Amino acid sequence: MRDRYRKIVFLTGAGISAESGLATFRQENGLWNNHRVEDVATIEAYEKNPDYVHNFYNQMKPELWKAQPNPAHLAITRLQQNYPAEVHIITQNIDTLHEKANSKNIHHIHGQINQAVCLNCGQIMETWGEVTSETVCPQCHVSSMMKPNIVFFGENLLCMDIVDELLHHADLFISVGTSGVVFPAAGFVQTAKYYGADTIEFNMEPTSNNFYFDKHIMGKAGLTLPRFVDDLLQ
Ligand code: OAD
């Protein structure tokens, strides 16, 4: 491990938001234990019954709107503000807790709960309100084409050009609170390591990507990440 870093890249998953009270996907009571992915997170489901899918995400909005960042999100912001390196966040989370923590350089590869995208013209609409099959695109004025701007299984990830560039040039890659089972994000650590980054994982338990991490820091990210940032800032 190096003493000093110039380009730090975080990959965050649902675990970083767990201490803000948000459910993860695959743990006990996780979202995917209570809902079938095929019903709410595939393009086929959306085409078959758009309002069912809209409803699923509309129902999540009040909770995500209210959620507040926890010490793990704030620790990343503190690092961005005080450490002399470029610090980026690639997040799989559709919540906006990194934004609420006043972080910058945030790349939402799985989309955002507070956005809808027009399948006709590509316009992104920001809203915490309900989106339905009746919603009209503010740009092209076509209705029934606004899809939640959330990457469904089988769709391409967002911002991949930037992400590739970041993974090639990172000298420290830090994964926080992700089970490492959903590709392509699960492969980011391998790419970063291949291009020479030190790699650290923060999680409550060992993950399937264990092999590619130089260091594992076990425990709640809200405790472990602030301590790690304190050490880097010393
Ligand atoms: P998962 O639910 O698969 O994994 C959450 C991880 O966070 C687990 O490994 C937990 O051990 C860990 N964890 C839980 N609480 C933690 C805490 N307080 N501190 C540290 N770690 C903690 O969630 P993701 O890996 O984010 O995609 O799931 C990846 C993608 O699968 C999601 O973005 C979503 C889903 O399908 C889409 O919806 C496109």
Short mmCIF file of N, CA, C and O in Angstrom, two decimals, residues 23-69:
data_model
loop_
_atom_site.label_atom_id
_atom_site.label_comp_id
_atom_site.label_asym_id
_atom_site.label_seq_id
_atom_site.Cartn_x
_atom_site.Cartn_y
_atom_site.Cartn_z
N ALA A 23 -33.04 -0.12 3.11
CA ALA A 23 -32.85 -1.57 2.95
C ALA A 23 -31.81 -1.85 1.88
O ALA A 23 -31.72 -1.13 0.88
N THR A 24 -31.00 -2.89 2.09
CA THR A 24 -30.11 -3.34 1.03
C THR A 24 -30.93 -4.25 0.11
O THR A 24 -32.15 -4.36 0.26
N PHE A 25 -30.27 -4.91 -0.82
CA PHE A 25 -31.01 -5.75 -1.77
C PHE A 25 -31.06 -7.22 -1.37
O PHE A 25 -32.07 -7.88 -1.52
N ARG A 26 -29.93 -7.72 -0.87
CA ARG A 26 -29.83 -9.17 -0.72
C ARG A 26 -29.74 -9.66 0.71
O ARG A 26 -29.61 -10.84 0.95
N GLN A 27 -29.77 -8.74 1.67
CA GLN A 27 -29.71 -9.20 3.06
C GLN A 27 -31.13 -9.53 3.52
O GLN A 27 -32.10 -9.32 2.78
N GLU A 28 -31.22 -10.00 4.76
CA GLU A 28 -32.54 -10.31 5.32
C GLU A 28 -33.43 -9.08 5.18
O GLU A 28 -33.00 -7.96 5.45
N ASN A 29 -34.63 -9.31 4.71
CA ASN A 29 -35.58 -8.21 4.46
C ASN A 29 -35.16 -7.26 3.35
O ASN A 29 -35.68 -6.16 3.21
N GLY A 30 -34.18 -7.69 2.56
CA GLY A 30 -33.71 -6.87 1.43
C GLY A 30 -34.78 -6.76 0.36
O GLY A 30 -35.71 -7.57 0.30
N LEU A 31 -34.62 -5.73 -0.50
CA LEU A 31 -35.63 -5.48 -1.53
C LEU A 31 -35.87 -6.69 -2.41
O LEU A 31 -37.00 -6.98 -2.80
N TRP A 32 -34.79 -7.40 -2.76
CA TRP A 32 -34.97 -8.54 -3.67
C TRP A 32 -35.45 -9.81 -2.94
O TRP A 32 -35.65 -10.84 -3.57
N ASN A 33 -35.62 -9.74 -1.63
CA ASN A 33 -36.28 -10.85 -0.94
C ASN A 33 -37.78 -10.65 -0.96
O ASN A 33 -38.55 -11.60 -0.82
N ASN A 34 -38.18 -9.39 -1.11
CA ASN A 34 -39.62 -9.09 -1.03
C ASN A 34 -40.24 -8.80 -2.40
O ASN A 34 -41.46 -8.65 -2.50
N HIS A 35 -39.41 -8.65 -3.42
CA HIS A 35 -39.93 -8.36 -4.77
C HIS A 35 -39.16 -9.20 -5.78
O HIS A 35 -37.96 -9.42 -5.61
N ARG A 36 -39.84 -9.60 -6.84
CA ARG A 36 -39.14 -10.33 -7.90
C ARG A 36 -38.50 -9.32 -8.85
O ARG A 36 -39.18 -8.43 -9.37
N VAL A 37 -37.18 -9.50 -9.08
CA VAL A 37 -36.46 -8.62 -10.00
C VAL A 37 -37.17 -8.56 -11.35
O VAL A 37 -37.32 -7.49 -11.95
N GLU A 38 -37.65 -9.71 -11.80
CA GLU A 38 -38.29 -9.81 -13.13
C GLU A 38 -39.53 -8.93 -13.23
O GLU A 38 -39.91 -8.51 -14.31
N ASP A 39 -40.17 -8.65 -12.08
CA ASP A 39 -41.42 -7.87 -12.11
C ASP A 39 -41.19 -6.37 -12.11
O ASP A 39 -42.05 -5.62 -12.57
N VAL A 40 -40.04 -5.94 -11.56
CA VAL A 40 -39.88 -4.49 -11.35
C VAL A 40 -38.58 -3.91 -11.88
O VAL A 40 -38.42 -2.69 -11.88
N ALA A 41 -37.67 -4.76 -12.31
CA ALA A 41 -36.36 -4.20 -12.69
C ALA A 41 -35.85 -4.78 -14.01
O ALA A 41 -34.65 -4.97 -14.19
N THR A 42 -36.78 -5.04 -14.92
CA THR A 42 -36.37 -5.46 -16.27
C THR A 42 -37.14 -4.62 -17.28
O THR A 42 -38.25 -4.14 -16.99
N ILE A 43 -36.57 -4.46 -18.45
CA ILE A 43 -37.21 -3.66 -19.47
C ILE A 43 -38.49 -4.36 -19.96
O ILE A 43 -39.49 -3.73 -20.28
N GLU A 44 -38.47 -5.70 -19.91
CA GLU A 44 -39.67 -6.47 -20.32
C GLU A 44 -40.84 -6.16 -19.37
O GLU A 44 -41.97 -5.97 -19.81
N ALA A 45 -40.53 -6.12 -18.08
CA ALA A 45 -41.59 -5.83 -17.10
C ALA A 45 -42.14 -4.43 -17.35
O ALA A 45 -43.36 -4.21 -17.31
N TYR A 46 -41.24 -3.49 -17.63
CA TYR A 46 -41.67 -2.11 -17.86
C TYR A 46 -42.54 -2.01 -19.11
O TYR A 46 -43.57 -1.33 -19.11
N GLU A 47 -42.14 -2.73 -20.16
CA GLU A 47 -42.94 -2.66 -21.40
C GLU A 47 -44.31 -3.32 -21.22
O GLU A 47 -45.31 -2.85 -21.75
N LYS A 48 -44.32 -4.39 -20.43
CA LYS A 48 -45.58 -5.13 -20.23
C LYS A 48 -46.55 -4.35 -19.34
O LYS A 48 -47.74 -4.25 -19.63
N ASN A 49 -46.02 -3.77 -18.27
CA ASN A 49 -46.90 -3.09 -17.31
C ASN A 49 -46.20 -1.88 -16.70
O ASN A 49 -45.76 -1.91 -15.55
N PRO A 50 -46.07 -0.80 -17.50
CA PRO A 50 -45.29 0.35 -17.02
C PRO A 50 -45.79 0.91 -15.70
O PRO A 50 -44.99 1.30 -14.85
N ASP A 51 -47.10 0.94 -15.50
CA ASP A 51 -47.58 1.57 -14.27
C ASP A 51 -47.25 0.75 -13.02
O ASP A 51 -47.05 1.31 -11.95
N TYR A 52 -47.19 -0.56 -13.18
CA TYR A 52 -46.78 -1.40 -12.05
C TYR A 52 -45.34 -1.06 -11.65
O TYR A 52 -45.02 -0.90 -10.48
N VAL A 53 -44.48 -0.91 -12.66
CA VAL A 53 -43.07 -0.59 -12.41
C VAL A 53 -42.95 0.83 -11.86
O VAL A 53 -42.25 1.07 -10.86
N HIS A 54 -43.66 1.79 -12.48
CA HIS A 54 -43.63 3.17 -11.97
C HIS A 54 -44.05 3.19 -10.51
O HIS A 54 -43.43 3.85 -9.68
N ASN A 55 -45.12 2.45 -10.21
CA ASN A 55 -45.65 2.44 -8.86
C ASN A 55 -44.61 1.95 -7.84
O ASN A 55 -44.47 2.52 -6.76
N PHE A 56 -43.87 0.93 -8.22
CA PHE A 56 -42.82 0.38 -7.35
C PHE A 56 -41.82 1.48 -6.97
O PHE A 56 -41.49 1.65 -5.80
N TYR A 57 -41.37 2.23 -7.97
CA TYR A 57 -40.37 3.28 -7.70
C TYR A 57 -41.02 4.52 -7.06
O TYR A 57 -40.41 5.16 -6.20
N ASN A 58 -42.26 4.84 -7.48
CA ASN A 58 -42.95 5.97 -6.84
C ASN A 58 -43.08 5.74 -5.34
O ASN A 58 -42.91 6.67 -4.54
N GLN A 59 -43.38 4.48 -4.97
CA GLN A 59 -43.57 4.18 -3.55
C GLN A 59 -42.29 4.35 -2.74
O GLN A 59 -42.32 4.60 -1.54
N MET A 60 -41.15 4.15 -3.40
CA MET A 60 -39.87 4.28 -2.69
C MET A 60 -39.51 5.74 -2.43
O MET A 60 -38.70 6.03 -1.56
N LYS A 61 -40.08 6.64 -3.24
CA LYS A 61 -39.57 8.02 -3.24
C LYS A 61 -39.66 8.73 -1.89
O LYS A 61 -38.68 9.36 -1.48
N PRO A 62 -40.80 8.65 -1.19
CA PRO A 62 -40.86 9.41 0.08
C PRO A 62 -39.77 9.00 1.06
O PRO A 62 -39.15 9.84 1.70
N GLU A 63 -39.51 7.69 1.16
CA GLU A 63 -38.49 7.21 2.10
C GLU A 63 -37.09 7.70 1.68
O GLU A 63 -36.29 8.16 2.50
N LEU A 64 -36.82 7.61 0.38
CA LEU A 64 -35.50 8.03 -0.09
C LEU A 64 -35.35 9.55 -0.01
O LEU A 64 -34.26 10.06 0.22
N TRP A 65 -36.45 10.25 -0.20
CA TRP A 65 -36.41 11.71 -0.12
C TRP A 65 -36.04 12.15 1.30
O TRP A 65 -35.27 13.07 1.51
N LYS A 66 -36.62 11.41 2.28
CA LYS A 66 -36.41 11.78 3.69
C LYS A 66 -35.04 11.33 4.23
O LYS A 66 -34.52 11.91 5.17
N ALA A 67 -34.47 10.29 3.64
CA ALA A 67 -33.24 9.69 4.20
C ALA A 67 -32.10 10.70 4.26
O ALA A 67 -31.99 11.57 3.40
N GLN A 68 -31.32 10.57 5.29
CA GLN A 68 -30.19 11.49 5.49
C GLN A 68 -28.87 10.73 5.45
O GLN A 68 -28.80 9.56 5.82
N PRO A 69 -27.82 11.39 4.99
CA PRO A 69 -26.50 10.72 4.93
C PRO A 69 -26.02 10.34 6.32
O PRO A 69 -26.38 10.98 7.30
#
